[in-house]
Tab-separated table of C-alpha atoms in Angstrom:
chain	number	residue	atom	x	y	z
H	1	MET	CA	-119.142	-97.822	8.800
H	2	LYS	CA	-118.512	-94.145	9.607
H	3	ASN	CA	-115.608	-94.021	7.130
H	4	ILE	CA	-117.718	-95.661	4.416
H	5	LYS	CA	-120.467	-93.097	4.915
H	6	TYR	CA	-117.954	-90.253	4.737
H	7	ILE	CA	-116.413	-91.579	1.502
H	8	ALA	CA	-119.849	-91.828	-0.068
H	9	PHE	CA	-120.628	-88.314	1.112
H	10	LEU	CA	-117.355	-87.062	-0.335
H	11	LEU	CA	-118.026	-88.678	-3.702
H	12	LEU	CA	-121.457	-87.089	-3.834
H	13	PHE	CA	-120.073	-83.627	-3.215
H	14	SER	CA	-117.222	-84.184	-5.681
H	15	SER	CA	-119.730	-84.318	-8.524
H	16	VAL	CA	-122.104	-81.672	-7.187
H	17	SER	CA	-120.300	-78.651	-5.761
H	18	ALA	CA	-121.113	-77.165	-2.378
H	19	GLN	CA	-121.655	-73.797	-4.043
H	20	THR	CA	-124.231	-75.327	-6.404
H	21	ILE	CA	-126.120	-76.870	-3.503
H	22	LYS	CA	-126.206	-73.583	-1.653
H	23	GLU	CA	-127.496	-71.767	-4.715
H	24	THR	CA	-130.516	-74.057	-4.990
H	25	SER	CA	-131.470	-73.732	-1.331
H	26	ASN	CA	-132.626	-70.115	-1.131
H	27	ASP	CA	-132.855	-66.761	-2.868
H	28	PHE	CA	-130.404	-64.928	-0.638
H	29	PRO	CA	-127.106	-63.515	-1.922
H	30	LYS	CA	-124.863	-66.552	-2.424
H	31	THR	CA	-121.994	-65.225	-0.351
H	32	ILE	CA	-119.810	-67.801	1.402
H	33	VAL	CA	-118.940	-66.019	4.686
H	34	LEU	CA	-121.243	-63.011	4.776
H	35	GLU	CA	-124.654	-64.418	5.645
H	36	GLY	CA	-126.976	-63.861	2.710
H	37	ALA	CA	-130.133	-64.166	4.781
H	38	VAL	CA	-128.913	-61.435	7.142
H	39	LEU	CA	-127.998	-59.132	4.266
H	40	GLN	CA	-131.449	-59.604	2.805
H	41	LYS	CA	-133.112	-58.988	6.177
H	42	ASN	CA	-131.146	-55.772	6.648
H	43	SER	CA	-132.022	-54.698	3.113
H	44	GLN	CA	-135.689	-55.132	3.958
H	45	LEU	CA	-135.223	-53.112	7.154
H	46	LEU	CA	-133.695	-50.314	5.092
H	47	VAL	CA	-136.753	-50.291	2.844
H	48	LYS	CA	-138.816	-49.848	5.999
H	49	ASN	CA	-136.572	-46.911	7.033
H	50	ASP	CA	-135.222	-48.624	10.134
H	51	THR	CA	-133.394	-45.826	11.988
H	52	GLU	CA	-130.305	-47.791	13.059
H	53	LYS	CA	-129.802	-49.534	9.721
H	54	THR	CA	-130.367	-46.309	7.776
H	55	ALA	CA	-127.708	-44.517	9.815
H	56	ALA	CA	-125.321	-47.420	9.238
H	57	LEU	CA	-125.947	-47.349	5.487
H	58	GLN	CA	-125.337	-43.600	5.329
H	59	SER	CA	-122.010	-44.134	7.088
H	60	LEU	CA	-121.122	-47.000	4.754
H	61	LEU	CA	-121.927	-44.895	1.696
H	62	ARG	CA	-119.741	-42.071	2.950
H	63	GLN	CA	-116.868	-44.544	3.133
H	64	ALA	CA	-117.675	-45.942	-0.308
H	65	ASP	CA	-117.938	-42.492	-1.865
H	66	LYS	CA	-114.510	-41.581	-0.490
H	67	ILE	CA	-113.068	-44.722	-2.059
H	68	VAL	CA	-114.676	-43.979	-5.423
H	69	LYS	CA	-113.517	-40.366	-5.337
H	70	ALA	CA	-109.930	-41.274	-4.392
H	71	LYS	CA	-109.706	-43.760	-7.290
H	72	LYS	CA	-106.812	-45.533	-5.628
H	73	LEU	CA	-105.792	-48.929	-6.925
H	74	TYR	CA	-103.418	-51.429	-5.383
H	75	SER	CA	-100.880	-53.791	-6.867
H	76	VAL	CA	-97.900	-55.938	-5.943
H	77	MET	CA	-96.076	-53.964	-8.625
H	78	HIS	CA	-96.047	-50.865	-6.406
H	79	LYS	CA	-93.307	-52.162	-4.126
H	80	SER	CA	-89.757	-51.006	-4.780
H	81	GLN	CA	-88.252	-54.348	-3.751
H	82	VAL	CA	-87.903	-57.385	-6.015
H	83	PRO	CA	-88.491	-60.920	-4.658
H	84	ALA	CA	-85.811	-63.598	-4.945
H	85	SER	CA	-87.621	-64.901	-8.031
H	86	GLY	CA	-86.867	-61.668	-9.858
H	87	ASP	CA	-90.589	-61.236	-10.583
H	88	LYS	CA	-92.339	-58.314	-8.866
H	89	HIS	CA	-95.677	-60.012	-9.536
H	90	ASP	CA	-94.750	-62.326	-6.649
H	91	TYR	CA	-96.050	-61.165	-3.278
H	92	MET	CA	-93.429	-60.578	-0.610
H	93	SER	CA	-93.140	-59.470	3.020
H	94	THR	CA	-90.863	-59.853	6.018
H	95	GLY	CA	-91.622	-61.365	9.412
H	96	PRO	CA	-93.174	-58.577	11.499
H	97	TYR	CA	-91.711	-59.769	14.789
H	98	TRP	CA	-88.131	-60.186	13.550
H	99	TRP	CA	-85.432	-57.603	14.303
H	100	PRO	CA	-81.720	-57.064	13.557
H	101	ASP	CA	-79.452	-58.904	15.990
H	102	PRO	CA	-77.615	-56.129	17.896
H	103	THR	CA	-74.703	-58.481	18.558
H	104	LYS	CA	-73.949	-58.854	14.839
H	105	PRO	CA	-72.307	-56.108	12.726
H	106	ASP	CA	-74.804	-56.578	9.892
H	107	GLY	CA	-77.681	-57.572	12.195
H	108	LEU	CA	-78.024	-60.928	10.435
H	109	PRO	CA	-79.691	-63.239	10.924
H	110	TYR	CA	-82.632	-61.409	12.447
H	111	ILE	CA	-83.926	-62.487	15.880
H	112	ARG	CA	-87.525	-62.869	17.057
H	113	LYS	CA	-89.305	-60.557	19.496
H	114	ASP	CA	-92.839	-61.932	19.741
H	115	GLY	CA	-95.530	-59.265	19.573
H	116	LEU	CA	-93.118	-56.398	18.879
H	117	ARG	CA	-93.586	-55.257	15.297
H	118	ASN	CA	-90.490	-54.088	13.433
H	119	PRO	CA	-91.258	-50.855	11.488
H	120	GLU	CA	-89.192	-52.292	8.622
H	121	TYR	CA	-92.175	-54.547	7.946
H	122	TYR	CA	-94.001	-51.606	6.386
H	123	LYS	CA	-91.230	-50.846	3.908
H	124	ILE	CA	-92.627	-53.582	1.660
H	125	SER	CA	-96.092	-52.473	0.603
H	126	ASP	CA	-97.695	-55.757	-0.482
H	127	SER	CA	-99.327	-56.759	2.824
H	128	GLN	CA	-100.700	-53.288	3.469
H	129	GLU	CA	-102.069	-52.935	-0.056
H	130	MET	CA	-103.668	-56.386	0.065
H	131	ASP	CA	-105.465	-55.373	3.261
H	132	LEU	CA	-106.789	-52.283	1.455
H	133	VAL	CA	-107.967	-54.412	-1.466
H	134	GLU	CA	-110.025	-56.476	0.999
H	135	ASP	CA	-111.368	-53.408	2.803
H	136	ASP	CA	-112.270	-51.432	-0.317
H	137	ALA	CA	-113.750	-54.345	-2.246
H	138	GLU	CA	-115.951	-55.334	0.688
H	139	THR	CA	-117.130	-51.793	1.413
H	140	LEU	CA	-117.929	-51.074	-2.229
H	141	ALA	CA	-119.676	-54.398	-2.778
H	142	LEU	CA	-121.906	-53.888	0.248
H	143	ALA	CA	-122.674	-50.354	-0.920
H	144	TYR	CA	-123.682	-51.784	-4.303
H	145	TYR	CA	-125.774	-54.545	-2.750
H	146	PHE	CA	-127.818	-52.140	-0.613
H	147	THR	CA	-128.204	-49.364	-3.215
H	148	LYS	CA	-127.724	-51.075	-6.613
H	149	LYS	CA	-125.753	-48.002	-7.714
H	150	ASP	CA	-123.336	-49.191	-10.357
H	151	LYS	CA	-120.602	-46.707	-9.428
H	152	TYR	CA	-119.812	-48.842	-6.417
H	153	ALA	CA	-119.678	-52.097	-8.381
H	154	GLU	CA	-117.622	-50.405	-11.080
H	155	TRP	CA	-114.861	-49.387	-8.705
H	156	ALA	CA	-115.003	-52.656	-6.748
H	157	SER	CA	-114.432	-54.374	-10.085
H	158	GLU	CA	-111.418	-52.182	-10.821
H	159	VAL	CA	-109.928	-52.871	-7.391
H	160	ILE	CA	-110.327	-56.647	-7.766
H	161	LYS	CA	-109.170	-56.818	-11.373
H	162	THR	CA	-106.085	-54.705	-10.688
H	163	TRP	CA	-104.852	-56.979	-7.916
H	164	PHE	CA	-105.906	-60.355	-9.297
H	165	LEU	CA	-106.591	-60.267	-13.042
H	166	ASN	CA	-104.901	-57.530	-15.077
H	167	ALA	CA	-101.712	-58.822	-16.682
H	168	GLU	CA	-99.656	-55.731	-15.885
H	169	THR	CA	-100.592	-55.487	-12.201
H	170	LYS	CA	-101.815	-58.850	-10.899
H	171	GLN	CA	-100.295	-60.909	-8.127
H	172	ASN	CA	-99.019	-64.336	-9.080
H	173	PRO	CA	-101.102	-66.981	-7.228
H	174	ASN	CA	-98.456	-67.936	-4.679
H	175	LEU	CA	-96.959	-66.730	-1.411
H	176	ASN	CA	-93.464	-68.090	-1.844
H	177	PHE	CA	-91.903	-64.982	-0.352
H	178	GLY	CA	-94.203	-64.185	2.566
H	179	GLN	CA	-92.776	-63.224	5.977
H	180	ALA	CA	-89.146	-63.832	5.057
H	181	ILE	CA	-86.514	-63.600	7.807
H	182	PRO	CA	-83.450	-61.601	6.692
H	183	GLY	CA	-80.383	-63.773	6.946
H	184	LEU	CA	-82.379	-66.993	7.294
H	185	ASN	CA	-84.827	-67.474	4.395
H	186	THR	CA	-86.722	-65.781	1.577
H	187	GLY	CA	-90.185	-66.917	2.673
H	188	ARG	CA	-92.071	-69.133	5.132
H	189	GLY	CA	-95.371	-70.934	5.495
H	190	ILE	CA	-96.102	-68.553	8.375
H	191	GLY	CA	-96.560	-65.845	5.723
H	192	LEU	CA	-99.871	-67.400	4.682
H	193	ILE	CA	-101.536	-65.697	7.626
H	194	GLU	CA	-101.423	-62.535	5.504
H	195	THR	CA	-103.933	-63.919	2.992
H	196	ARG	CA	-106.401	-65.092	5.632
H	197	GLY	CA	-108.882	-62.317	4.716
H	198	LEU	CA	-109.105	-62.988	0.981
H	199	PHE	CA	-112.517	-64.604	1.445
H	200	ARG	CA	-113.743	-61.003	1.740
H	201	VAL	CA	-112.757	-60.411	-1.897
H	202	ILE	CA	-114.632	-63.558	-2.903
H	203	ASP	CA	-117.800	-62.359	-1.168
H	204	ALA	CA	-117.371	-58.921	-2.741
H	205	ALA	CA	-117.160	-60.443	-6.214
H	206	ILE	CA	-120.272	-62.503	-5.532
H	207	LEU	CA	-122.203	-59.413	-4.429
H	208	ILE	CA	-121.392	-57.474	-7.628
H	209	GLN	CA	-122.110	-60.389	-9.973
H	210	ASN	CA	-125.378	-58.895	-11.234
H	211	SER	CA	-123.852	-55.516	-12.014
H	212	ASN	CA	-122.824	-54.213	-15.426
H	213	SER	CA	-119.218	-53.939	-14.248
H	214	TRP	CA	-118.453	-57.546	-13.335
H	215	SER	CA	-118.914	-60.026	-16.155
H	216	LYS	CA	-119.197	-63.798	-16.148
H	217	ASP	CA	-115.726	-63.908	-17.665
H	218	ASP	CA	-114.406	-61.732	-14.838
H	219	HIS	CA	-115.931	-64.088	-12.303
H	220	LEU	CA	-114.512	-67.160	-14.022
H	221	ALA	CA	-111.089	-65.524	-14.208
H	222	LEU	CA	-111.193	-64.789	-10.471
H	223	LYS	CA	-112.213	-68.390	-9.798
H	224	LYS	CA	-109.223	-69.498	-11.894
H	225	TRP	CA	-106.874	-67.309	-9.825
H	226	PHE	CA	-108.179	-68.744	-6.569
H	227	SER	CA	-108.116	-72.283	-7.925
H	228	ASP	CA	-104.460	-71.833	-8.874
H	229	TYR	CA	-103.746	-70.355	-5.457
H	230	LEU	CA	-105.559	-73.259	-3.799
H	231	THR	CA	-103.389	-75.714	-5.734
H	232	TRP	CA	-100.271	-73.884	-4.590
H	233	LEU	CA	-101.630	-73.717	-1.032
H	234	THR	CA	-102.197	-77.469	-0.813
H	235	GLU	CA	-99.304	-78.797	-2.914
H	236	SER	CA	-96.312	-76.472	-2.428
H	237	PRO	CA	-93.723	-77.089	0.338
H	238	ILE	CA	-94.524	-73.697	1.887
H	239	GLY	CA	-98.273	-74.336	1.803
H	240	LYS	CA	-97.835	-77.770	3.363
H	241	ASP	CA	-95.617	-76.242	6.029
H	242	GLU	CA	-98.413	-73.907	7.094
H	243	ALA	CA	-100.955	-76.744	7.050
H	244	ASP	CA	-99.053	-78.369	9.919
H	245	GLU	CA	-99.277	-75.339	12.229
H	246	HIS	CA	-101.164	-76.046	15.447
H	247	ASN	CA	-102.232	-72.541	16.475
H	248	ASN	CA	-104.175	-69.748	14.734
H	249	HIS	CA	-102.057	-70.270	11.624
H	250	GLY	CA	-103.509	-73.752	11.210
H	251	THR	CA	-107.028	-72.439	11.812
H	252	HIS	CA	-106.736	-69.723	9.179
H	253	TYR	CA	-105.066	-72.131	6.766
H	254	SER	CA	-108.227	-74.231	7.029
H	255	VAL	CA	-110.381	-71.124	6.521
H	256	GLN	CA	-108.500	-70.395	3.308
H	257	VAL	CA	-108.597	-73.930	1.918
H	258	ILE	CA	-112.308	-74.324	2.676
H	259	SER	CA	-113.287	-70.926	1.255
H	260	TYR	CA	-111.256	-71.291	-1.938
H	261	GLY	CA	-112.478	-74.865	-2.388
H	262	ILE	CA	-116.109	-73.761	-2.140
H	263	PHE	CA	-115.653	-70.768	-4.441
H	264	THR	CA	-113.834	-72.727	-7.139
H	265	ASN	CA	-116.185	-75.732	-7.027
H	266	ARG	CA	-113.463	-78.034	-5.685
H	267	ALA	CA	-115.760	-79.383	-3.023
H	268	GLU	CA	-113.694	-82.484	-2.290
H	269	ILE	CA	-110.873	-80.254	-1.018
H	270	ALA	CA	-113.234	-78.143	1.065
H	271	LEU	CA	-114.850	-81.194	2.646
H	272	ALA	CA	-111.540	-82.837	3.450
H	273	GLU	CA	-110.316	-79.627	5.095
H	274	ILE	CA	-113.476	-79.395	7.201
H	275	GLU	CA	-112.521	-82.804	8.621
H	276	THR	CA	-109.006	-81.493	9.262
H	277	PHE	CA	-110.500	-78.477	11.002
H	278	LYS	CA	-112.382	-80.779	13.371
H	279	ASN	CA	-109.027	-82.304	14.312
H	280	ARG	CA	-107.652	-78.810	14.902
H	281	LEU	CA	-110.372	-78.227	17.497
H	282	GLU	CA	-109.244	-81.397	19.238
H	283	SER	CA	-105.574	-80.395	19.282
H	284	GLN	CA	-105.959	-76.645	19.927
H	285	LEU	CA	-108.511	-76.624	22.735
H	286	LYS	CA	-108.495	-77.842	26.299
H	287	PRO	CA	-111.709	-79.484	27.560
H	288	ASP	CA	-112.674	-76.227	29.306
H	289	GLY	CA	-112.543	-74.340	25.972
H	290	SER	CA	-109.272	-72.468	26.577
H	291	GLN	CA	-106.713	-72.081	23.799
H	292	PRO	CA	-103.251	-72.868	25.252
H	293	PHE	CA	-101.273	-72.093	22.087
H	294	GLU	CA	-102.759	-68.601	21.914
H	295	LEU	CA	-102.564	-67.967	25.657
H	296	ALA	CA	-98.818	-68.598	25.504
H	297	ARG	CA	-98.268	-65.579	23.257
H	298	THR	CA	-97.219	-62.091	24.349
H	299	LYS	CA	-100.482	-60.758	22.885
H	300	SER	CA	-102.622	-63.562	24.267
H	301	TRP	CA	-105.912	-61.622	24.150
H	302	ASN	CA	-105.440	-60.693	20.496
H	303	TYR	CA	-104.558	-64.199	19.404
H	304	THR	CA	-107.286	-65.877	21.435
H	305	ASN	CA	-109.889	-63.659	19.761
H	306	MET	CA	-108.254	-63.980	16.343
H	307	ASN	CA	-108.275	-67.768	16.544
H	308	LEU	CA	-111.856	-67.908	17.839
H	309	GLU	CA	-113.003	-65.682	14.991
H	310	GLY	CA	-111.258	-68.138	12.657
H	311	TYR	CA	-113.367	-70.925	14.194
H	312	PHE	CA	-116.502	-68.878	13.546
H	313	ILE	CA	-115.546	-68.202	9.921
H	314	ALA	CA	-114.837	-71.892	9.358
H	315	ALA	CA	-118.255	-72.749	10.791
H	316	ARG	CA	-119.950	-70.269	8.451
H	317	LEU	CA	-118.078	-71.740	5.514
H	318	ALA	CA	-119.099	-75.271	6.482
H	319	GLU	CA	-122.754	-74.238	6.210
H	320	ASN	CA	-122.162	-73.990	2.442
H	321	CYS	CA	-121.519	-77.734	2.549
H	322	GLN	CA	-124.527	-78.450	4.771
H	323	ILE	CA	-122.229	-79.241	7.713
H	324	ASP	CA	-122.934	-77.910	11.221
H	325	LEU	CA	-119.740	-77.008	13.064
H	326	TRP	CA	-121.544	-74.642	15.434
H	327	HIS	CA	-122.731	-77.576	17.536
H	328	TYR	CA	-120.013	-80.073	16.658
H	329	GLN	CA	-118.140	-81.688	19.561
H	330	THR	CA	-114.928	-83.704	19.438
H	331	LYS	CA	-114.618	-87.065	21.170
H	332	GLU	CA	-113.434	-85.205	24.265
H	333	GLY	CA	-116.355	-82.760	24.105
H	334	LYS	CA	-114.340	-79.826	22.786
H	335	SER	CA	-116.284	-77.343	20.659
H	336	ILE	CA	-116.475	-73.851	19.221
H	337	LYS	CA	-119.226	-73.052	21.719
H	338	ALA	CA	-117.001	-74.142	24.608
H	339	ALA	CA	-114.227	-71.850	23.356
H	340	LEU	CA	-116.691	-68.954	23.306
H	341	ASP	CA	-118.056	-69.787	26.755
H	342	TRP	CA	-114.531	-69.892	28.213
H	343	LEU	CA	-113.848	-66.368	26.939
H	344	LEU	CA	-117.160	-64.813	28.032
H	345	PRO	CA	-116.282	-64.010	31.691
H	346	TYR	CA	-113.211	-62.104	30.493
H	347	ILE	CA	-115.226	-60.174	27.924
H	348	ASP	CA	-117.786	-59.244	30.560
H	349	SER	CA	-115.047	-58.305	33.097
H	350	LYS	CA	-116.253	-60.944	35.532
H	351	LYS	CA	-112.699	-62.280	35.392
H	352	LYS	CA	-109.480	-60.339	34.969
H	353	TRP	CA	-107.293	-61.343	32.026
H	354	GLU	CA	-104.298	-62.892	33.778
H	355	TYR	CA	-102.321	-63.887	30.696
H	356	GLU	CA	-99.515	-61.913	29.078
H	357	GLN	CA	-100.804	-59.003	26.988
H	358	ILE	CA	-98.182	-56.425	26.045
H	359	HIS	CA	-100.664	-54.167	24.239
H	360	ASN	CA	-103.992	-52.696	25.293
H	361	ILE	CA	-106.980	-55.001	25.013
H	362	GLY	CA	-109.287	-54.218	22.088
H	363	PHE	CA	-112.694	-55.599	21.152
H	364	ASP	CA	-112.987	-55.286	17.342
H	365	GLU	CA	-112.889	-59.045	16.722
H	366	THR	CA	-114.761	-59.717	19.957
H	367	VAL	CA	-117.757	-57.676	18.800
H	368	ARG	CA	-117.945	-59.592	15.509
H	369	ILE	CA	-117.678	-62.891	17.386
H	370	LEU	CA	-120.501	-61.950	19.760
H	371	LYS	CA	-122.791	-60.624	17.033
H	372	THR	CA	-122.278	-63.835	15.046
H	373	ALA	CA	-122.922	-65.923	18.153
H	374	SER	CA	-126.159	-64.023	18.766
H	375	ASN	CA	-127.436	-65.178	15.369
H	376	GLU	CA	-126.039	-68.697	15.322
H	377	TYR	CA	-126.987	-69.636	18.880
H	378	SER	CA	-130.255	-67.633	18.917
H	379	ASN	CA	-129.223	-65.737	22.041
H	380	SER	CA	-129.599	-61.963	22.068
H	381	ASP	CA	-127.505	-61.749	25.249
H	382	TYR	CA	-124.409	-62.042	23.068
H	383	ASP	CA	-125.487	-59.024	21.042
H	384	THR	CA	-126.215	-57.071	24.219
H	385	LEU	CA	-122.736	-57.882	25.520
H	386	ALA	CA	-121.151	-56.844	22.209
H	387	LYS	CA	-122.706	-53.403	22.547
H	388	LYS	CA	-121.714	-53.177	26.194
H	389	VAL	CA	-118.009	-53.904	25.712
H	390	ASP	CA	-117.408	-51.606	22.724
H	391	VAL	CA	-120.323	-49.521	21.486
H	392	LYS	CA	-118.115	-47.708	18.946
H	393	SER	CA	-117.128	-50.940	17.229
H	394	TYR	CA	-120.673	-52.258	17.611
H	395	MET	CA	-122.023	-49.292	15.652
H	396	LEU	CA	-119.572	-49.568	12.759
H	397	PRO	CA	-121.528	-49.787	9.490
H	398	PHE	CA	-120.182	-53.247	8.658
H	399	ASN	CA	-121.179	-54.597	12.061
H	400	GLN	CA	-124.663	-53.108	11.684
H	401	LEU	CA	-125.307	-54.246	8.124
H	402	ALA	CA	-123.570	-57.633	7.932
H	403	PHE	CA	-124.970	-59.094	11.169
């Protein structure tokens, strides 16, 4: 009976997209990860001259103005290297934790040193420039949303179009050559972790939709790019390889499939991946909420937080499909909330982190997790703890205006 109900539910959403349903439910910005209701609330607080929000906006606008003034654009065409395909429009990178083998004259094949980043990684510019596309597009789009000044939307549009749409500079919608290992391969499914933040570009495009600088045709063209990328993600051998990963790579694969499915109105794919994500919770978590695959890493704190933030993003995305993952429990009682509760004593220094951590502990992701939890679980104690553990990160303009 449960399977029959799910099939009927899936058929319903196949004909009426999740995005369409969300758009009819409220008048908030129709962003898919950024919470539209929170953006609107903060906008209203700015109108009322709220001191904290006003200071955050001023800081955000300083960042946005620097971006506009610099007029820097990013493209896969900027790299000096050429992928194995012979087409520089194809994204490429090397595995960050892979190093020359000192026992081999040519160093090949490279060997893995988990958590130790090889500086050679930065010689290929694609991953770094993609990160800047996400950062700049998001900053500019938020600046436009809160001020309605078209200069911000205009440059956000240029940033997005240069990377995704313009024929001379755009990235091909694949990651065939991501995180290659010299001497072993030209690309791996593992490389897909580098596109895990592209939902930020989607939200940025949604926020500038009403501007004079981002047309309906632009929006449709971006949807086409992400639809093509989604097809590659779910049908290519490399995409399927990443789909089978059991740690944070699997989590962020789900985040990508769900977000691109929602944005491109391919709701059947998004819904199916939400079900897969539920299975990931079952396989990735212990009953106490700990994450054994992440705790086994040399940067266990980083990966535990990174994976938990992936859970939170997936739960936000599922809201677009009217599905509550915030309170979902597996058959064994595993849940996102349990994963958060397991981490809390370590955040609050009530317990010492006893797992391997070769770098200093940071709280950037932790603060975002706690601020989200404060909203989703209606518990201001999470927000109080976020400020306590890292007030500098807590006061960042994004963390003040998007939560």
